[in-house]
Protein backbone atom coordinates (compact mmCIF):
# COMPACT_ATOMS: atom_id res chain seq x y z
CA UNK A 1 0.00 0.00 0.00
CA UNK A 2 1.35 3.41 -0.97
CA UNK A 3 0.93 6.40 1.28
CA UNK A 4 1.37 9.29 -1.16
CA UNK A 5 1.79 10.25 -4.78
CA UNK A 6 2.95 12.98 -7.12
CA UNK A 7 1.38 13.88 -10.46
CA UNK A 8 4.36 15.02 -12.58
CA UNK A 9 3.80 17.12 -15.70
CA UNK A 10 5.81 19.18 -18.14
CA UNK A 11 2.62 21.17 -18.52
CA UNK A 12 2.06 24.42 -20.36
CA UNK A 13 2.63 28.08 -19.54
CA UNK A 14 -1.04 28.82 -20.26
CA UNK A 15 -2.86 28.55 -16.88
CA UNK A 16 -6.26 27.77 -18.40
CA UNK A 17 -4.88 25.00 -20.60
CA UNK A 18 -2.91 23.69 -17.64
CA UNK A 19 -6.10 23.41 -15.61
CA UNK A 20 -7.93 21.56 -18.39
CA UNK A 21 -5.18 19.17 -19.44
CA UNK A 22 -3.13 18.47 -16.31
CA UNK A 23 -4.64 19.79 -13.08
CA UNK A 24 -7.94 18.06 -13.91
CA UNK A 25 -6.20 14.67 -13.93
CA UNK A 26 -4.60 15.32 -10.56
CA UNK A 27 -7.86 16.53 -9.05
CA UNK A 28 -9.62 13.38 -10.22
CA UNK A 29 -7.04 11.31 -8.33
CA UNK A 30 -7.41 13.54 -5.26
CA UNK A 31 -11.15 12.89 -5.27
CA UNK A 32 -10.49 9.17 -5.52
CA UNK A 33 -7.98 9.19 -2.63
CA UNK A 34 -8.83 12.30 -0.58
CA UNK A 35 -6.98 11.24 2.58
CA UNK A 36 -3.57 10.57 1.02
CA UNK A 37 -0.89 13.27 0.77
CA UNK A 38 -0.28 14.27 -2.84
CA UNK A 39 1.16 17.01 -5.02
CA UNK A 40 0.90 18.27 -8.57
CA UNK A 41 4.44 19.07 -9.70
CA UNK A 42 6.38 20.18 -12.78
CA UNK A 43 9.46 18.90 -14.56
CA UNK A 44 10.28 22.27 -16.13
CA UNK A 45 11.76 25.24 -14.29
CA UNK A 46 10.72 27.45 -17.22
CA UNK A 47 7.07 26.39 -17.01
CA UNK A 48 7.19 26.76 -13.23
CA UNK A 49 8.38 30.37 -13.51
CA UNK A 50 5.77 31.31 -16.11
CA UNK A 51 2.87 29.77 -14.18
CA UNK A 52 4.04 31.39 -10.94
CA UNK A 53 4.16 34.79 -12.65
CA UNK A 54 0.50 34.27 -13.55
CA UNK A 55 -0.55 33.38 -10.02
CA UNK A 56 -0.20 29.59 -10.15
CA UNK A 57 2.82 28.53 -8.07
CA UNK A 58 3.68 24.83 -8.27
CA UNK A 59 6.68 22.84 -7.02
CA UNK A 60 9.18 21.00 -9.15
CA UNK A 61 9.09 17.21 -8.81
CA UNK A 62 12.07 17.09 -6.47
CA UNK A 63 10.53 19.75 -4.25
CA UNK A 64 7.21 17.88 -4.12
CA UNK A 65 8.95 14.64 -3.15
CA UNK A 66 10.85 16.41 -0.39
CA UNK A 67 7.56 17.76 0.96
CA UNK A 68 6.02 14.28 1.01
CA UNK A 69 9.07 12.89 2.79
CA UNK A 70 8.76 15.62 5.42
CA UNK A 71 5.12 14.60 5.91
CA UNK A 72 6.26 11.07 6.71
CA UNK A 73 5.41 9.35 3.43
CA UNK A 74 7.58 6.27 2.89
CA UNK A 75 5.99 4.57 -0.15
CA UNK A 76 5.27 6.98 -2.98
CA UNK A 77 4.15 6.76 -6.61
CA UNK A 78 5.15 9.38 -9.19
CA UNK A 79 2.59 9.35 -11.98
CA UNK A 80 4.08 10.90 -15.11
CA UNK A 81 1.53 12.99 -17.00
CA UNK A 82 3.54 12.53 -20.19
CA UNK A 83 2.45 10.97 -23.45
CA UNK A 84 5.79 9.64 -24.68
CA UNK A 85 9.47 9.39 -23.85
CA UNK A 86 11.80 12.27 -24.60
CA UNK A 87 13.79 14.99 -22.89
CA UNK A 88 11.16 15.65 -20.21
CA UNK A 89 10.90 11.95 -19.37
CA UNK A 90 14.68 11.78 -18.99
CA UNK A 91 14.57 14.85 -16.76
CA UNK A 92 11.77 13.36 -14.66
CA UNK A 93 13.65 10.09 -14.17
CA UNK A 94 16.69 12.04 -13.00
CA UNK A 95 14.64 14.11 -10.55
CA UNK A 96 13.07 10.98 -9.09
CA UNK A 97 16.39 9.15 -8.75
CA UNK A 98 17.83 12.06 -6.79
CA UNK A 99 15.13 11.54 -4.13
CA UNK A 100 14.98 7.73 -4.11
CA UNK A 101 16.97 7.40 -0.87
CA UNK A 102 14.33 9.45 0.96
CA UNK A 103 11.75 6.65 0.67
CA UNK A 104 11.35 2.95 1.33
CA UNK A 105 9.68 2.60 -2.07
CA UNK A 106 9.44 5.07 -4.93
CA UNK A 107 7.75 3.99 -8.16
CA UNK A 108 7.78 6.04 -11.36
CA UNK A 109 4.96 5.33 -13.84
CA UNK A 110 6.15 5.53 -17.49
CA UNK A 111 4.48 7.74 -20.14
CA UNK A 112 1.19 6.55 -21.62
CA UNK A 113 2.50 5.35 -24.98
CA UNK A 114 5.25 3.34 -23.31
CA UNK A 115 3.12 1.57 -20.73
CA UNK A 116 -0.46 1.66 -22.04
CA UNK A 117 -0.08 1.79 -25.81
CA UNK A 118 -2.94 -0.54 -26.66
CA UNK A 119 -5.30 1.38 -24.38
CA UNK A 120 -4.21 4.60 -26.10
CA UNK A 121 -4.97 3.09 -29.51
CA UNK A 122 -8.41 2.04 -28.32
CA UNK A 123 -9.07 5.52 -26.94
CA UNK A 124 -8.03 7.14 -30.23
CA UNK A 125 -10.17 4.69 -32.19
CA UNK A 126 -13.21 5.72 -30.14
CA UNK A 127 -12.36 9.42 -30.09
CA UNK A 128 -11.94 9.67 -33.87
CA UNK A 129 -14.61 7.48 -35.50
CA UNK A 130 -14.02 6.76 -39.17
CA UNK A 131 -15.88 9.00 -41.62
CA UNK A 132 -16.20 8.36 -45.37
CA UNK A 133 -13.82 10.52 -47.37
CA UNK A 134 -11.98 11.88 -44.31
CA UNK A 135 -8.34 11.17 -43.49
CA UNK A 136 -6.92 12.18 -40.13
CA UNK A 137 -3.31 13.00 -39.34
CA UNK A 138 -2.28 12.72 -35.69
CA UNK A 139 0.69 15.04 -35.13
CA UNK A 140 2.93 14.02 -32.24
CA UNK A 141 5.95 15.75 -30.78
CA UNK A 142 8.48 12.99 -31.33
CA UNK A 143 12.10 12.95 -30.23
CA UNK A 144 14.92 14.25 -32.42
CA UNK A 145 17.48 12.05 -30.64
CA UNK A 146 15.63 8.76 -30.52
CA UNK A 147 13.88 6.09 -32.51
CA UNK A 148 10.31 7.12 -31.58
CA UNK A 149 9.41 3.44 -31.27
CA UNK A 150 6.34 4.17 -29.12
CA UNK A 151 4.75 6.15 -31.95
CA UNK A 152 5.57 3.38 -34.44
CA UNK A 153 3.96 0.82 -32.12
CA UNK A 154 0.85 2.97 -31.80
CA UNK A 155 0.61 3.31 -35.58
CA UNK A 156 0.87 -0.47 -35.95
CA UNK A 157 -1.92 -0.99 -33.42
CA UNK A 158 -4.18 1.48 -35.21
CA UNK A 159 -3.49 -0.28 -38.49
CA UNK A 160 -4.28 -3.69 -37.00
CA UNK A 161 -7.58 -2.22 -35.79
CA UNK A 162 -8.42 -1.34 -39.39
CA UNK A 163 -7.82 2.38 -38.96
CA UNK A 164 -5.84 3.14 -42.12
CA UNK A 165 -7.47 6.58 -42.03
CA UNK A 166 -5.41 7.51 -38.94
CA UNK A 167 -1.78 8.33 -39.70
CA UNK A 168 0.83 9.56 -37.23
CA UNK A 169 3.27 12.34 -38.15
CA UNK A 170 5.99 13.77 -35.92
CA UNK A 171 7.45 17.22 -35.42
CA UNK A 172 10.77 15.59 -34.55
CA UNK A 173 11.40 12.36 -36.41
CA UNK A 174 9.51 10.71 -39.20
CA UNK A 175 7.29 10.67 -40.99
CA UNK A 176 7.02 14.44 -40.93
CA UNK A 177 3.77 16.32 -41.38
CA UNK A 178 4.90 17.51 -44.80
CA UNK A 179 5.65 13.95 -45.91
CA UNK A 180 2.20 12.75 -44.92
CA UNK A 181 0.41 15.69 -46.52
CA UNK A 182 2.33 15.07 -49.74
CA UNK A 183 1.40 11.39 -49.55
CA UNK A 184 -2.30 12.16 -49.21
CA UNK A 185 -2.08 14.90 -51.84
CA UNK A 186 -0.77 12.39 -54.38
CA UNK A 187 -3.03 9.52 -53.30
CA UNK A 188 -6.26 11.24 -54.27
CA UNK A 189 -7.40 12.16 -50.77
CA UNK A 190 -9.43 15.35 -50.59
CA UNK A 191 -10.30 16.01 -46.95
CA UNK A 192 -7.69 15.86 -44.19
CA UNK A 193 -8.20 16.72 -40.54
CA UNK A 194 -5.11 17.47 -38.47
CA UNK A 195 -5.29 16.54 -34.80
CA UNK A 196 -2.52 16.98 -32.25
CA UNK A 197 -1.28 13.76 -30.67
CA UNK A 198 -0.30 15.76 -27.61
CA UNK A 199 -1.89 16.34 -24.24
CA UNK A 200 -1.69 20.09 -24.87
CA UNK A 201 -0.26 21.40 -28.14
CA UNK A 202 0.39 24.95 -26.90
CA UNK A 203 2.92 26.83 -29.02
CA UNK A 204 3.24 23.88 -31.41
CA UNK A 205 -0.35 24.48 -32.51
CA UNK A 206 0.44 28.13 -33.18
CA UNK A 207 3.47 27.19 -35.27
CA UNK A 208 1.51 24.66 -37.32
CA UNK A 209 -1.28 27.15 -37.96
CA UNK A 210 1.25 29.66 -39.27
CA UNK A 211 2.75 26.98 -41.49
CA UNK A 212 -0.70 26.01 -42.79
CA UNK A 213 -0.97 29.27 -44.73
CA UNK A 214 1.27 27.73 -47.39
CA UNK A 215 -0.57 24.42 -47.68
CA UNK A 216 -3.10 25.51 -50.30
CA UNK A 217 -0.29 26.15 -52.77
CA UNK A 218 1.85 23.17 -51.73
CA UNK A 219 -1.00 20.62 -51.61
CA UNK A 220 -3.67 21.93 -53.98
CA UNK A 221 -5.72 18.72 -53.94
CA UNK A 222 -6.24 18.79 -50.19
CA UNK A 223 -8.71 20.58 -47.97
CA UNK A 224 -7.00 20.57 -44.56
CA UNK A 225 -8.68 21.55 -41.30
CA UNK A 226 -6.91 21.82 -37.94
CA UNK A 227 -8.70 20.56 -34.84
CA UNK A 228 -8.57 22.38 -31.49
CA UNK A 229 -9.08 19.15 -29.54
CA UNK A 230 -6.70 18.70 -26.59
CA UNK A 231 -6.15 15.07 -25.62
CA UNK A 232 -5.32 16.07 -22.06
CA UNK A 233 -8.82 17.44 -21.59
CA UNK A 234 -10.52 14.29 -22.95
CA UNK A 235 -12.06 12.09 -20.22
CA UNK A 236 -10.80 8.91 -21.90
CA UNK A 237 -7.17 10.02 -21.67
CA UNK A 238 -7.60 11.39 -18.17
CA UNK A 239 -8.86 7.97 -17.11
CA UNK A 240 -5.81 6.32 -18.68
CA UNK A 241 -3.56 8.42 -16.47
CA UNK A 242 -5.51 7.28 -13.41
CA UNK A 243 -4.90 3.62 -14.28
CA UNK A 244 -1.65 3.84 -12.29
CA UNK A 245 -3.76 2.93 -9.24
CA UNK A 246 -4.39 -0.52 -10.72
CA UNK A 247 -0.87 -1.06 -12.07
CA UNK A 248 0.82 -0.41 -8.74
CA UNK A 249 -1.72 -1.94 -6.38
CA UNK A 250 -2.30 1.60 -5.14
CA UNK A 251 -4.84 1.52 -2.35
CA UNK A 252 -6.19 4.63 -0.73
XYZ file of C-alpha atoms in Angstrom:
252
model
C 0.000 0.000 0.000
C 1.347 3.405 -0.967
C 0.927 6.396 1.277
C 1.368 9.290 -1.161
C 1.785 10.246 -4.782
C 2.950 12.984 -7.117
C 1.382 13.885 -10.462
C 4.355 15.021 -12.577
C 3.797 17.120 -15.702
C 5.809 19.176 -18.140
C 2.623 21.169 -18.519
C 2.062 24.416 -20.357
C 2.631 28.083 -19.536
C -1.040 28.820 -20.256
C -2.865 28.549 -16.882
C -6.261 27.765 -18.398
C -4.881 24.996 -20.598
C -2.907 23.691 -17.639
C -6.101 23.413 -15.609
C -7.928 21.559 -18.392
C -5.184 19.174 -19.439
C -3.134 18.467 -16.306
C -4.645 19.792 -13.081
C -7.940 18.064 -13.906
C -6.196 14.670 -13.930
C -4.601 15.324 -10.561
C -7.861 16.528 -9.045
C -9.622 13.375 -10.216
C -7.039 11.314 -8.331
C -7.408 13.539 -5.261
C -11.147 12.891 -5.273
C -10.485 9.166 -5.515
C -7.982 9.187 -2.625
C -8.831 12.297 -0.584
C -6.983 11.239 2.578
C -3.575 10.573 1.023
C -0.888 13.273 0.767
C -0.282 14.267 -2.840
C 1.156 17.010 -5.018
C 0.901 18.274 -8.567
C 4.441 19.072 -9.702
C 6.379 20.185 -12.776
C 9.464 18.902 -14.555
C 10.276 22.273 -16.130
C 11.758 25.242 -14.287
C 10.719 27.452 -17.224
C 7.067 26.387 -17.010
C 7.187 26.764 -13.229
C 8.380 30.370 -13.507
C 5.769 31.309 -16.113
C 2.875 29.774 -14.183
C 4.041 31.387 -10.936
C 4.162 34.786 -12.651
C 0.496 34.270 -13.553
C -0.548 33.383 -10.018
C -0.201 29.589 -10.151
C 2.821 28.526 -8.073
C 3.675 24.832 -8.272
C 6.678 22.837 -7.022
C 9.176 21.000 -9.147
C 9.087 17.212 -8.814
C 12.072 17.085 -6.466
C 10.529 19.747 -4.246
C 7.213 17.885 -4.118
C 8.947 14.638 -3.151
C 10.852 16.411 -0.386
C 7.564 17.763 0.961
C 6.017 14.283 1.009
C 9.068 12.886 2.793
C 8.763 15.624 5.417
C 5.120 14.603 5.908
C 6.257 11.072 6.713
C 5.405 9.350 3.428
C 7.575 6.268 2.886
C 5.987 4.570 -0.152
C 5.272 6.980 -2.981
C 4.150 6.761 -6.609
C 5.155 9.380 -9.186
C 2.585 9.347 -11.975
C 4.081 10.904 -15.110
C 1.533 12.992 -16.998
C 3.537 12.530 -20.186
C 2.446 10.967 -23.453
C 5.795 9.640 -24.685
C 9.472 9.389 -23.852
C 11.802 12.274 -24.602
C 13.789 14.992 -22.886
C 11.158 15.645 -20.208
C 10.904 11.947 -19.373
C 14.685 11.776 -18.987
C 14.568 14.848 -16.761
C 11.765 13.359 -14.663
C 13.650 10.093 -14.168
C 16.694 12.038 -12.998
C 14.641 14.113 -10.555
C 13.067 10.976 -9.094
C 16.387 9.149 -8.752
C 17.828 12.062 -6.788
C 15.134 11.536 -4.130
C 14.981 7.731 -4.109
C 16.975 7.400 -0.874
C 14.327 9.446 0.963
C 11.747 6.648 0.667
C 11.346 2.953 1.328
C 9.683 2.597 -2.066
C 9.439 5.069 -4.927
C 7.751 3.994 -8.164
C 7.780 6.044 -11.361
C 4.965 5.332 -13.836
C 6.149 5.531 -17.490
C 4.475 7.735 -20.137
C 1.191 6.547 -21.620
C 2.495 5.351 -24.984
C 5.248 3.343 -23.308
C 3.119 1.568 -20.725
C -0.460 1.662 -22.041
C -0.076 1.791 -25.814
C -2.944 -0.545 -26.655
C -5.300 1.377 -24.384
C -4.214 4.600 -26.104
C -4.971 3.087 -29.511
C -8.414 2.037 -28.317
C -9.075 5.518 -26.936
C -8.035 7.144 -30.225
C -10.171 4.689 -32.193
C -13.213 5.718 -30.143
C -12.356 9.418 -30.085
C -11.943 9.670 -33.868
C -14.609 7.479 -35.504
C -14.024 6.763 -39.175
C -15.878 9.002 -41.617
C -16.197 8.360 -45.366
C -13.818 10.518 -47.370
C -11.983 11.880 -44.310
C -8.342 11.171 -43.492
C -6.923 12.175 -40.130
C -3.313 12.996 -39.343
C -2.282 12.723 -35.687
C 0.685 15.039 -35.135
C 2.926 14.019 -32.244
C 5.953 15.746 -30.780
C 8.483 12.990 -31.327
C 12.097 12.952 -30.233
C 14.920 14.245 -32.416
C 17.482 12.055 -30.637
C 15.630 8.761 -30.521
C 13.875 6.094 -32.514
C 10.309 7.116 -31.585
C 9.405 3.444 -31.270
C 6.337 4.166 -29.121
C 4.747 6.146 -31.954
C 5.566 3.383 -34.437
C 3.960 0.820 -32.123
C 0.848 2.971 -31.797
C 0.607 3.312 -35.583
C 0.873 -0.468 -35.949
C -1.919 -0.991 -33.421
C -4.178 1.484 -35.210
C -3.493 -0.278 -38.494
C -4.275 -3.688 -36.997
C -7.579 -2.220 -35.789
C -8.424 -1.338 -39.392
C -7.819 2.382 -38.962
C -5.844 3.142 -42.118
C -7.473 6.580 -42.031
C -5.414 7.513 -38.938
C -1.778 8.332 -39.703
C 0.833 9.558 -37.233
C 3.268 12.338 -38.150
C 5.993 13.774 -35.921
C 7.451 17.225 -35.417
C 10.774 15.590 -34.553
C 11.402 12.355 -36.408
C 9.508 10.711 -39.205
C 7.290 10.667 -40.991
C 7.021 14.441 -40.929
C 3.770 16.320 -41.385
C 4.903 17.511 -44.802
C 5.655 13.952 -45.911
C 2.197 12.745 -44.918
C 0.415 15.691 -46.518
C 2.329 15.069 -49.741
C 1.402 11.387 -49.554
C -2.297 12.164 -49.210
C -2.079 14.901 -51.838
C -0.770 12.387 -54.379
C -3.033 9.521 -53.305
C -6.260 11.238 -54.271
C -7.400 12.161 -50.772
C -9.427 15.354 -50.594
C -10.296 16.007 -46.954
C -7.687 15.862 -44.195
C -8.199 16.722 -40.541
C -5.106 17.467 -38.474
C -5.289 16.539 -34.798
C -2.523 16.980 -32.254
C -1.281 13.757 -30.675
C -0.298 15.760 -27.613
C -1.886 16.345 -24.242
C -1.687 20.087 -24.874
C -0.264 21.398 -28.141
C 0.394 24.952 -26.900
C 2.922 26.828 -29.024
C 3.237 23.880 -31.412
C -0.354 24.479 -32.513
C 0.439 28.128 -33.184
C 3.473 27.194 -35.273
C 1.507 24.655 -37.320
C -1.283 27.151 -37.958
C 1.248 29.659 -39.269
C 2.754 26.978 -41.494
C -0.697 26.006 -42.786
C -0.972 29.272 -44.729
C 1.272 27.733 -47.389
C -0.568 24.424 -47.678
C -3.105 25.511 -50.305
C -0.286 26.147 -52.765
C 1.845 23.170 -51.729
C -0.996 20.621 -51.605
C -3.673 21.930 -53.979
C -5.720 18.721 -53.940
C -6.235 18.791 -50.186
C -8.712 20.576 -47.970
C -6.999 20.569 -44.558
C -8.675 21.545 -41.295
C -6.914 21.816 -37.938
C -8.698 20.561 -34.843
C -8.566 22.383 -31.494
C -9.083 19.150 -29.539
C -6.701 18.697 -26.592
C -6.148 15.068 -25.621
C -5.317 16.070 -22.065
C -8.824 17.435 -21.587
C -10.520 14.292 -22.947
C -12.056 12.092 -20.220
C -10.797 8.906 -21.904
C -7.167 10.021 -21.674
C -7.597 11.392 -18.166
C -8.864 7.969 -17.114
C -5.811 6.318 -18.678
C -3.562 8.417 -16.467
C -5.508 7.276 -13.411
C -4.897 3.618 -14.275
C -1.646 3.838 -12.285
C -3.758 2.933 -9.240
C -4.391 -0.519 -10.722
C -0.874 -1.065 -12.068
C 0.823 -0.410 -8.736
C -1.717 -1.936 -6.381
C -2.298 1.603 -5.137
C -4.842 1.519 -2.347
C -6.193 4.626 -0.728
